[in-house]
Coordinates of C-alpha atoms in Angstrom, one line a residue:
M741 CA -9.5 1.0 17.9
R742 CA -8.1 -2.4 17.3
T743 CA -4.4 -3.3 17.6
L744 CA -2.9 -5.8 15.2
A745 CA -1.6 -9.0 16.7
W746 CA 1.8 -9.3 15.3
L747 CA 3.8 -12.5 15.1
A748 CA 7.0 -12.2 17.2
A749 CA 9.2 -12.7 14.2
A750 CA 7.4 -10.3 12.0
L751 CA 8.9 -7.1 13.3
A752 CA 12.5 -6.2 13.9
I753 CA 13.9 -2.7 14.3
W754 CA 17.5 -1.7 14.6
G755 CA 18.9 1.6 15.8
A756 CA 16.1 4.0 15.0
G757 CA 14.2 4.1 18.3
A758 CA 15.7 3.9 21.8
A759 CA 18.7 6.2 21.3
D760 CA 16.5 8.9 19.7
A761 CA 14.2 9.0 22.7
Q762 CA 17.1 10.4 24.8
Q763 CA 18.1 13.1 22.4
T764 CA 16.5 16.5 21.8
P765 CA 15.4 16.8 18.1
R766 CA 17.4 19.4 16.2
K767 CA 15.6 22.1 14.2
G768 CA 16.5 22.7 10.6
G769 CA 18.4 20.6 8.0
T770 CA 17.5 18.8 4.8
I771 CA 16.8 15.1 4.3
R772 CA 17.5 13.5 1.0
M773 CA 15.1 10.6 0.6
T774 CA 14.7 8.3 -2.4
A775 CA 11.8 7.3 -4.6
P776 CA 13.0 3.8 -5.5
Y777 CA 10.1 2.2 -7.3
A778 CA 10.2 3.9 -10.7
A779 CA 12.1 6.4 -12.8
S780 CA 9.2 8.9 -12.5
F781 CA 6.3 9.9 -10.4
G782 CA 2.8 9.0 -11.6
S783 CA 1.0 12.0 -10.2
L784 CA 1.2 14.5 -7.3
D785 CA -2.6 14.5 -7.0
P786 CA -3.2 11.9 -4.3
H787 CA -6.7 11.1 -5.5
T788 CA -5.5 9.9 -8.9
T789 CA -2.8 7.5 -7.8
P790 CA -2.5 4.4 -5.6
R791 CA 1.2 4.1 -6.3
A792 CA 3.6 3.7 -3.4
Q793 CA 6.1 5.8 -5.2
D794 CA 3.8 8.8 -5.3
E795 CA 2.8 8.5 -1.7
I796 CA 6.4 9.0 -0.5
V797 CA 5.8 12.6 -1.4
G798 CA 2.1 12.5 -0.5
K799 CA 2.8 11.7 3.1
A800 CA 4.6 15.0 3.4
L801 CA 2.2 17.1 1.4
N802 CA -1.2 15.7 2.5
R803 CA -3.1 14.2 5.4
T804 CA -6.0 11.8 5.8
L805 CA -8.6 11.4 8.5
Y806 CA -6.6 8.7 10.2
N807 CA -2.9 7.7 10.2
W808 CA -0.8 4.7 11.2
D809 CA 0.9 4.8 14.6
S810 CA 4.0 2.6 14.0
V811 CA 5.0 2.7 17.7
N812 CA 1.8 1.1 18.9
N813 CA 0.9 -0.7 15.7
K814 CA -2.6 0.8 15.3
L815 CA -4.6 3.4 13.4
V816 CA -5.2 6.7 15.2
L817 CA -7.2 9.8 14.5
E818 CA -5.2 12.5 12.6
L819 CA -7.6 15.3 11.5
A820 CA -10.1 14.8 14.3
T821 CA -9.8 15.0 18.1
S822 CA -12.5 12.4 18.8
V823 CA -15.1 10.1 17.3
T824 CA -18.2 8.6 18.7
A825 CA -20.2 5.7 17.3
S826 CA -23.9 4.9 17.5
P827 CA -25.1 1.8 19.3
D828 CA -25.5 -0.1 16.0
G829 CA -22.0 0.9 14.9
L830 CA -23.1 2.6 11.7
V831 CA -23.1 6.3 12.5
H832 CA -19.8 7.9 13.4
T833 CA -19.5 11.5 14.6
Y834 CA -16.2 13.2 14.3
K835 CA -15.0 16.4 16.1
L836 CA -12.5 17.8 13.7
R837 CA -9.4 19.7 14.7
D838 CA -9.9 23.4 14.4
D839 CA -6.2 24.2 13.9
V840 CA -5.6 22.6 10.5
Y841 CA -4.6 24.8 7.6
F842 CA -4.1 24.2 4.0
H843 CA -0.8 25.4 2.4
N844 CA -2.8 28.3 0.9
G845 CA -3.6 29.6 4.4
R846 CA -7.3 28.5 4.6
K847 CA -8.5 26.5 7.6
M848 CA -9.9 23.0 6.9
T849 CA -13.5 22.4 7.8
A850 CA -16.0 19.5 7.4
D851 CA -16.9 20.8 3.9
D852 CA -13.4 19.8 2.8
L853 CA -13.8 16.2 3.9
I854 CA -17.2 16.0 2.2
W855 CA -15.9 17.6 -1.0
S856 CA -12.8 15.4 -1.2
W857 CA -14.6 12.1 -0.7
T858 CA -17.4 13.2 -3.1
R859 CA -14.8 14.0 -5.8
I860 CA -13.3 10.5 -5.3
M861 CA -16.7 8.9 -6.1
D862 CA -16.8 10.5 -9.6
G863 CA -17.5 7.3 -11.5
S864 CA -16.2 8.7 -14.7
K865 CA -12.7 9.1 -13.3
G866 CA -12.2 5.7 -11.7
Y867 CA -10.3 7.1 -8.7
P868 CA -8.6 4.3 -6.8
G869 CA -9.8 5.6 -3.4
A870 CA -13.4 4.9 -4.3
R871 CA -12.8 1.3 -3.0
Y872 CA -12.6 2.9 0.5
V873 CA -15.2 5.7 0.2
R874 CA -17.8 3.1 -0.9
L875 CA -18.1 2.3 2.8
I876 CA -20.1 5.5 3.2
K877 CA -23.9 5.2 2.7
G878 CA -24.9 6.7 -0.6
A879 CA -21.3 6.8 -2.1
I880 CA -22.1 4.2 -4.7
A881 CA -25.1 6.2 -5.8
V882 CA -22.8 9.1 -6.6
E883 CA -20.4 6.8 -8.4
K884 CA -23.2 5.5 -10.6
G885 CA -24.4 9.0 -11.3
E886 CA -27.7 8.5 -9.5
A887 CA -26.9 11.3 -6.9
K888 CA -24.6 14.3 -6.6
E889 CA -24.1 14.2 -2.8
I890 CA -23.1 11.3 -0.6
A891 CA -26.1 10.7 1.6
G892 CA -24.1 9.3 4.5
L893 CA -22.1 12.5 5.0
K894 CA -23.6 15.3 7.1
K895 CA -22.0 18.5 8.2
I896 CA -23.2 19.3 11.7
D897 CA -21.1 22.5 11.9
D898 CA -17.7 23.6 10.6
F899 CA -15.8 21.1 12.8
T900 CA -18.3 18.3 13.3
L901 CA -18.9 15.7 10.7
E902 CA -21.4 12.8 10.8
M903 CA -20.6 9.7 8.7
T904 CA -23.0 6.8 8.2
I905 CA -21.5 3.7 6.8
T906 CA -22.9 0.5 5.3
D907 CA -20.8 -2.2 7.1
I908 CA -20.2 -2.6 10.8
T909 CA -16.5 -2.1 10.7
D910 CA -13.9 0.4 11.9
P911 CA -13.8 3.3 9.4
S912 CA -10.2 4.0 10.3
F913 CA -9.2 1.1 8.0
S914 CA -10.7 2.9 5.0
F915 CA -9.7 6.5 5.7
F916 CA -6.0 6.3 6.4
D917 CA -5.0 5.4 2.8
G918 CA -3.3 8.3 0.9
T919 CA -5.9 8.1 -1.9
T920 CA -8.5 9.5 0.5
A921 CA -6.5 12.6 1.4
I922 CA -8.3 15.9 2.1
L923 CA -7.7 18.5 -0.6
P924 CA -8.8 22.2 -1.0
K925 CA -11.6 22.4 -3.6
E926 CA -10.6 25.9 -4.8
E927 CA -7.0 24.7 -5.6
V928 CA -8.1 21.5 -7.4
E929 CA -10.6 23.4 -9.5
K930 CA -8.0 25.9 -10.7
G931 CA -6.7 23.1 -12.9
N932 CA -3.3 21.6 -13.3
F933 CA -3.4 20.6 -9.6
A934 CA -0.9 17.7 -10.0
S935 CA 1.8 20.3 -11.1
N936 CA 1.2 22.6 -8.2
P937 CA -0.3 20.5 -5.3
V938 CA -1.7 22.1 -2.2
G939 CA -2.2 20.0 0.9
L940 CA -2.3 20.3 4.7
G941 CA 0.7 18.2 5.5
P942 CA 3.9 19.4 7.3
F943 CA 5.7 20.3 4.1
K944 CA 4.6 22.4 1.1
F945 CA 5.4 22.0 -2.5
K946 CA 8.5 23.8 -3.9
E947 CA 9.4 22.2 -7.2
H948 CA 9.2 19.1 -9.3
I949 CA 11.9 18.4 -11.8
P950 CA 10.5 15.4 -13.9
G951 CA 12.8 12.5 -14.0
S952 CA 15.0 14.0 -11.2
R953 CA 13.4 15.0 -7.9
V954 CA 10.6 16.7 -5.9
V955 CA 11.6 19.4 -3.4
L956 CA 9.4 20.3 -0.4
E957 CA 9.7 23.1 2.2
R958 CA 8.6 23.3 5.8
F959 CA 5.0 24.5 6.4
D960 CA 5.1 26.9 9.4
K961 CA 1.3 26.6 10.1
F962 CA 1.3 22.8 10.5
Y963 CA -1.0 21.8 13.3
K964 CA 1.5 19.8 15.4
P965 CA 3.3 22.3 17.7
G966 CA 7.1 22.5 17.1
K967 CA 6.9 20.2 14.0
P968 CA 8.2 19.6 11.4
Y969 CA 11.8 19.7 12.6
M970 CA 13.4 19.8 9.2
D971 CA 13.5 22.8 6.7
R972 CA 13.5 20.8 3.5
I973 CA 12.9 17.4 1.9
I974 CA 14.4 16.3 -1.4
V975 CA 12.9 13.2 -2.8
V976 CA 15.3 11.9 -5.4
L977 CA 14.1 9.5 -8.2
M978 CA 16.4 6.5 -8.1
A979 CA 14.9 3.3 -9.4
E980 CA 18.2 1.4 -9.8
A981 CA 19.4 -0.5 -6.7
A982 CA 23.0 -0.2 -7.8
A983 CA 22.7 3.6 -8.2
R984 CA 21.1 3.9 -4.7
D985 CA 23.9 1.8 -3.2
V986 CA 26.7 4.0 -4.7
A987 CA 24.9 7.2 -3.7
F988 CA 24.2 5.9 -0.1
R989 CA 27.8 4.8 0.4
N990 CA 29.0 8.2 -0.9
K991 CA 26.7 9.9 1.6
E992 CA 24.7 11.6 -1.3
I993 CA 21.4 10.3 0.0
D994 CA 20.1 9.8 3.5
T995 CA 17.8 6.8 3.1
S996 CA 17.7 4.0 0.7
I997 CA 15.3 1.0 0.2
L998 CA 17.3 -2.2 0.0
G999 CA 16.8 -4.9 -2.5
P1000 CA 17.8 -8.5 -1.8
A1001 CA 21.5 -8.2 -2.8
Q1002 CA 22.0 -5.0 -0.8
Y1003 CA 20.2 -6.5 2.1
V1004 CA 22.8 -9.3 2.4
A1005 CA 25.7 -6.9 1.8
Y1006 CA 24.5 -4.3 4.3
R1007 CA 23.9 -6.8 7.1
A1008 CA 27.4 -8.1 6.7
D1009 CA 29.0 -4.7 6.9
P1010 CA 29.9 -3.6 10.4
A1011 CA 29.1 0.1 9.8
L1012 CA 26.2 -0.2 7.4
S1013 CA 24.4 -2.8 9.6
K1014 CA 24.0 -0.2 12.3
G1015 CA 21.6 1.8 10.1
I1016 CA 19.0 -0.7 9.0
L1017 CA 15.3 -0.5 9.7
E1018 CA 13.2 -3.5 8.7
V1019 CA 9.6 -4.6 9.0
A1020 CA 7.2 -7.2 7.8
E1021 CA 5.1 -5.1 5.5
M1022 CA 1.4 -5.8 4.8
F1023 CA 2.0 -6.5 1.1
T1024 CA 1.4 -9.7 -0.9
R1025 CA 3.4 -10.3 -4.1
S1026 CA 1.6 -12.4 -6.6
M1027 CA 1.0 -13.1 -10.3
R1028 CA -2.6 -12.4 -11.1
M1029 CA -4.3 -14.6 -13.7
N1030 CA -7.0 -13.0 -15.9
P1031 CA -9.9 -15.4 -16.4
S1032 CA -10.8 -13.8 -19.7
F1033 CA -7.7 -15.7 -21.0
K1034 CA -9.3 -19.2 -21.5
P1035 CA -6.9 -21.4 -19.7
F1036 CA -7.0 -19.2 -16.5
A1037 CA -10.8 -19.5 -16.4
D1038 CA -10.2 -23.1 -15.0
K1039 CA -9.3 -23.4 -11.3
R1040 CA -7.2 -26.5 -12.0
V1041 CA -4.9 -24.5 -14.3
R1042 CA -4.4 -21.8 -11.7
Q1043 CA -3.7 -24.5 -9.0
A1044 CA -1.3 -26.2 -11.4
I1045 CA 0.7 -23.0 -11.7
N1046 CA 1.0 -22.7 -7.9
H1047 CA 2.2 -26.4 -7.8
A1048 CA 4.7 -26.0 -10.7
I1049 CA 6.7 -23.2 -9.2
D1050 CA 9.3 -23.8 -6.5
T1051 CA 8.4 -20.7 -4.6
D1052 CA 10.6 -21.5 -1.5
L1053 CA 13.6 -21.7 -3.7
I1054 CA 12.9 -18.4 -5.4
V1055 CA 12.4 -16.7 -2.0
K1056 CA 15.6 -18.1 -0.7
R1057 CA 17.9 -17.7 -3.7
L1058 CA 16.6 -14.6 -5.5
V1059 CA 14.8 -12.7 -2.8
K1060 CA 17.6 -13.6 -0.4
D1061 CA 15.1 -14.4 2.4
K1062 CA 14.0 -10.8 2.3
A1063 CA 10.4 -12.0 2.4
Y1064 CA 8.0 -14.6 3.9
R1065 CA 6.5 -17.3 1.7
A1066 CA 2.8 -16.4 0.9
V1067 CA 0.2 -18.9 1.8
S1068 CA -2.9 -17.1 0.6
W1069 CA -3.9 -13.5 0.2
L1070 CA -4.0 -12.1 3.7
P1071 CA -0.6 -11.5 5.4
L1072 CA 0.9 -13.2 8.4
S1073 CA -0.1 -10.3 10.6
S1074 CA -3.8 -10.5 9.9
P1075 CA -6.0 -11.7 12.7
S1076 CA -7.9 -13.6 10.0
F1077 CA -4.8 -15.5 8.8
D1078 CA -5.2 -19.3 9.2
K1079 CA -2.1 -20.5 10.9
A1080 CA -3.0 -24.1 10.1
M1081 CA -2.9 -23.5 6.4
K1082 CA 0.2 -24.7 4.4
P1083 CA 1.3 -23.1 1.2
Y1084 CA 1.0 -24.9 -2.2
A1085 CA 3.5 -27.7 -2.3
F1086 CA 6.1 -27.7 -5.1
D1087 CA 4.8 -30.7 -7.1
P1088 CA 5.3 -30.7 -10.8
E1089 CA 3.7 -34.1 -11.3
K1090 CA 0.5 -32.9 -9.6
A1091 CA 0.7 -29.8 -11.8
K1092 CA 0.8 -31.9 -14.9
K1093 CA -2.1 -34.0 -13.7
L1094 CA -4.2 -30.9 -13.1
L1095 CA -3.4 -29.5 -16.5
A1096 CA -4.4 -32.8 -18.2
E1097 CA -7.7 -32.8 -16.2
A1098 CA -8.4 -29.3 -17.4
G1099 CA -7.8 -30.2 -21.0
Y1100 CA -4.2 -29.0 -21.4
P1101 CA -2.1 -32.2 -21.4
S1102 CA 0.5 -30.5 -23.5
G1103 CA 0.3 -27.3 -21.7
F1104 CA -0.3 -23.8 -23.3
E1105 CA 1.4 -20.5 -23.8
F1106 CA 0.6 -17.2 -22.1
E1107 CA 1.9 -13.6 -21.9
W1108 CA 3.3 -12.5 -18.5
T1109 CA 3.3 -8.8 -18.0
T1110 CA 6.0 -7.5 -15.6
S1111 CA 8.1 -4.5 -14.6
Q1112 CA 11.9 -4.5 -14.0
N1113 CA 11.4 -4.6 -10.2
E1114 CA 14.1 -6.8 -8.8
S1115 CA 12.0 -8.3 -6.0
W1116 CA 8.8 -9.0 -7.8
G1117 CA 9.5 -8.2 -11.5
L1118 CA 11.5 -9.6 -14.4
P1119 CA 14.2 -11.5 -12.4
I1120 CA 11.4 -13.5 -10.7
V1121 CA 9.6 -14.1 -14.0
E1122 CA 12.8 -15.3 -15.6
A1123 CA 13.4 -17.7 -12.7
V1124 CA 9.9 -19.1 -13.0
I1125 CA 9.9 -19.6 -16.8
P1126 CA 11.9 -22.9 -16.8
M1127 CA 9.8 -24.3 -13.9
L1128 CA 6.6 -23.8 -15.9
D1129 CA 8.3 -25.1 -19.0
K1130 CA 8.9 -28.4 -17.3
V1131 CA 5.1 -28.9 -17.0
G1132 CA 4.5 -27.8 -20.6
I1133 CA 3.6 -24.1 -20.0
K1134 CA 5.4 -21.6 -22.2
V1135 CA 5.8 -18.0 -21.1
K1136 CA 6.3 -14.8 -23.1
P1137 CA 7.4 -12.0 -20.8
K1138 CA 6.0 -8.5 -21.6
L1139 CA 8.0 -5.7 -20.0
I1140 CA 6.3 -2.5 -19.0
E1141 CA 7.2 0.5 -16.8
V1142 CA 6.2 0.1 -13.2
T1143 CA 4.4 3.5 -13.4
V1144 CA 1.8 2.0 -15.7
L1145 CA 1.4 -1.2 -13.8
T1146 CA -1.7 0.0 -11.9
D1147 CA -3.3 1.3 -15.1
T1148 CA -2.7 -2.0 -16.8
L1149 CA -4.3 -3.8 -13.9
A1150 CA -7.4 -1.5 -13.9
K1151 CA -7.9 -1.9 -17.6
G1152 CA -7.6 -5.7 -17.4
D1153 CA -5.1 -5.4 -20.3
F1154 CA -3.1 -8.6 -19.4
Q1155 CA -3.2 -12.4 -19.5
A1156 CA -1.1 -12.6 -16.3
I1157 CA 0.7 -9.9 -14.4
I1158 CA 3.0 -9.8 -11.4
S1159 CA 2.6 -7.0 -8.8
S1160 CA 2.7 -6.1 -5.1
S1161 CA -0.5 -5.3 -3.3
L1162 CA -1.4 -3.8 0.1
T1163 CA -3.2 -6.5 2.1
G1164 CA -3.6 -4.9 5.4
P1165 CA -4.4 -3.7 8.0
D1166 CA -8.1 -4.2 7.3
S1167 CA -8.7 -7.7 6.1
L1168 CA -12.3 -7.0 5.1
A1169 CA -11.4 -4.1 2.9
Q1170 CA -8.6 -6.0 1.2
L1171 CA -10.6 -9.2 0.6
K1172 CA -13.3 -7.0 -1.0
C1173 CA -10.8 -6.8 -3.9
F1174 CA -12.2 -10.2 -4.8
Y1175 CA -15.9 -9.3 -4.1
S1176 CA -17.9 -9.7 -7.3
K1177 CA -19.5 -6.3 -6.9
T1178 CA -16.1 -4.5 -6.7
P1179 CA -15.3 -3.2 -10.1
R1180 CA -11.9 -3.9 -11.8
T1181 CA -11.1 -0.1 -11.6
A1182 CA -11.2 -0.3 -7.9
C1183 CA -9.2 -3.4 -7.3
N1184 CA -11.0 -6.6 -8.5
Y1185 CA -8.3 -6.9 -11.2
V1186 CA -9.1 -10.6 -12.0
S1187 CA -12.9 -10.1 -12.0
F1188 CA -13.2 -12.7 -9.3
N1189 CA -16.7 -14.0 -8.8
N1190 CA -17.5 -16.6 -6.2
P1191 CA -21.0 -16.6 -4.5
A1192 CA -19.8 -18.5 -1.4
F1193 CA -17.0 -15.9 -1.0
D1194 CA -19.4 -13.0 -1.5
K1195 CA -21.7 -14.4 1.2
L1196 CA -18.9 -14.6 3.7
I1197 CA -17.8 -11.0 2.9
D1198 CA -21.4 -9.8 3.3
E1199 CA -21.8 -11.5 6.7
A1200 CA -18.4 -10.2 7.9
G1201 CA -19.5 -6.7 7.1
Q1202 CA -22.7 -6.9 9.2
T1203 CA -21.4 -8.5 12.4
T1204 CA -20.3 -6.7 15.5
D1205 CA -18.7 -9.8 16.9
T1206 CA -14.9 -9.4 16.2
A1207 CA -14.2 -13.1 16.6
K1208 CA -17.0 -14.1 14.3
R1209 CA -15.8 -11.5 11.7
N1210 CA -12.3 -12.9 11.8
D1211 CA -13.6 -16.4 11.4
L1212 CA -15.7 -15.4 8.4
L1213 CA -12.8 -13.7 6.8
R1214 CA -10.6 -16.6 7.5
Q1215 CA -13.0 -18.8 5.6
A1216 CA -13.1 -16.3 2.7
N1217 CA -9.3 -16.2 2.6
N1218 CA -9.3 -20.0 2.4
I1219 CA -11.6 -19.9 -0.6
L1220 CA -9.1 -17.7 -2.3
Y1221 CA -6.4 -20.3 -1.5
D1222 CA -8.5 -23.0 -3.2
E1223 CA -9.6 -20.9 -6.1
A1224 CA -6.0 -19.6 -6.6
P1225 CA -6.8 -16.5 -8.7
V1226 CA -3.1 -15.7 -8.3
W1227 CA 0.2 -17.4 -7.9
F1228 CA 0.8 -16.7 -4.2
F1229 CA 4.5 -15.6 -4.1
N1230 CA 5.5 -13.8 -0.9
Y1231 CA 4.8 -11.3 1.8
N1232 CA 7.4 -8.5 1.7
K1233 CA 10.0 -7.9 4.3
A1234 CA 10.9 -4.2 3.7
V1235 CA 14.3 -2.9 4.6
L1236 CA 15.4 0.8 4.8
A1237 CA 19.0 1.8 5.2
Y1238 CA 19.6 5.2 6.8
Q1239 CA 22.6 7.4 7.6
P1240 CA 23.7 7.8 11.2
W1241 CA 22.6 11.5 11.3
V1242 CA 18.9 10.6 10.6
H1243 CA 16.6 10.2 13.5
G1244 CA 12.9 9.5 14.1
L1245 CA 12.2 7.0 11.3
Q1246 CA 9.2 4.7 11.7
A1247 CA 8.9 1.0 11.0
N1248 CA 5.7 1.5 9.0
P1249 CA 4.3 -1.9 8.1
T1250 CA 1.8 -0.4 5.6
E1251 CA 4.9 0.7 3.5
I1252 CA 8.3 1.5 5.0
T1253 CA 9.0 4.4 2.6
H1254 CA 5.8 6.2 3.8
Q1255 CA 7.2 8.1 6.6
Y1256 CA 5.4 10.7 8.8
V1257 CA 8.2 13.2 8.1
E1258 CA 7.2 15.7 10.7
D1259 CA 8.8 13.3 13.3
I1260 CA 12.1 12.9 11.4
W1261 CA 15.1 15.1 12.3
I1262 CA 18.7 15.5 11.2
D1263 CA 21.6 16.1 13.5
D1264 CA 24.5 18.4 12.7
K1265 CA 26.7 15.6 11.2
S1266 CA 24.7 15.6 8.0
P1267 CA 26.7 16.9 5.0
A1268 CA 23.5 18.4 3.5
K1269 CA 23.0 21.9 4.7

């Protein structure tokens, strides 16, 4: 298993670690977490939703074959005790845990992994996790309707699974994402699964009050001895930063994601600053440009937009330095990140020249789809509008709910759209979102098609030499820089505020709100009983 090489400045943790190690976790209690990204949940069926908002609940209800170890910054087996690989690196044999139970009391077996991943490859559904399961030999045939079973999955016995993959890569990178969670067939096929989800995580579903909260209760047959510690989790919908701030200060919630303004205020407060957890997340914020809209089909136009925007100023003034300037697609923590590469310079005159060369000397007008998100939504769009106006480009903002953002991307129903995308920990998997054979419904939202890029991705997927793979992916990432299918905005610095009675939080760089809640405990100072 490979460990990510982190930049020294990319990870900083306050207060959530050393002190907890010397305390005995307390049993019982309730934690009141927040779902901060939208006013609703998209779905509680993990196969249907890639939304970070939904996975806050999903991490408690469900489990995947692997998970992220935030202490050691690496992926580790979760539902298996061991894995062995064939000499060619294509066949992986898993010894599954024999003590894993679904919330309905049935024990998990190899059949459940096979069924779950086969369901995800139903091409008529466009499940987002298909982008990961495609790694398995024969998965694409199922997606295309040419087969009913994934040829690369073989049950040896109830607790032994053989997986044959198509690329020489570490499968952990594909099978830790929440969209590949293992579900019980019998419960899904009852119908209305999203309203009564059944998983095998540390907490089981109690209730969902739309527009308000989800309540989860401790699952006593969870496979990790003595865990979870808490009795109950309440995930409160709270999309407005101001509302979260008031609720947190009034001790009505126990954790709160901080936006730029709150980040500055909490750091300056002697008491609140003691309860801040921050991490450089593996997310890239960008404005994607749809090439079906004629101006964006020309690389020079896309480059011009990157030159026309004073990105450093926006990161400093609006994002309050709660981010790192994006250079290309891959984040700073990626071993394939090119440290010699410099971001697009703010150069309006160069932008005008490129536009003229592309046939738009007077500019053009486009519609920019955005959500209200304060860090990568409408406030950012409004700051960019006058910058683009100075080079002749007019912008018409189109506001949508963040809950429909992913659907809008998958349908290609936009001229330009601003969003935040997971870009780690597997550089190969994330760059495949620009691979010409990856459909839009999976993640190639701008229908990117570059033969030189595809060739590098193909070669990277077939080499066992880690250094060579990283170099190939570095070259591919540099092609994205030059082609500029997006405006490269920033890499997120995520910040979570927590109350002094909360212990065991993890600085998860794949998404700080996605906590392995079995490790969290609440001491007796909590006002929630």
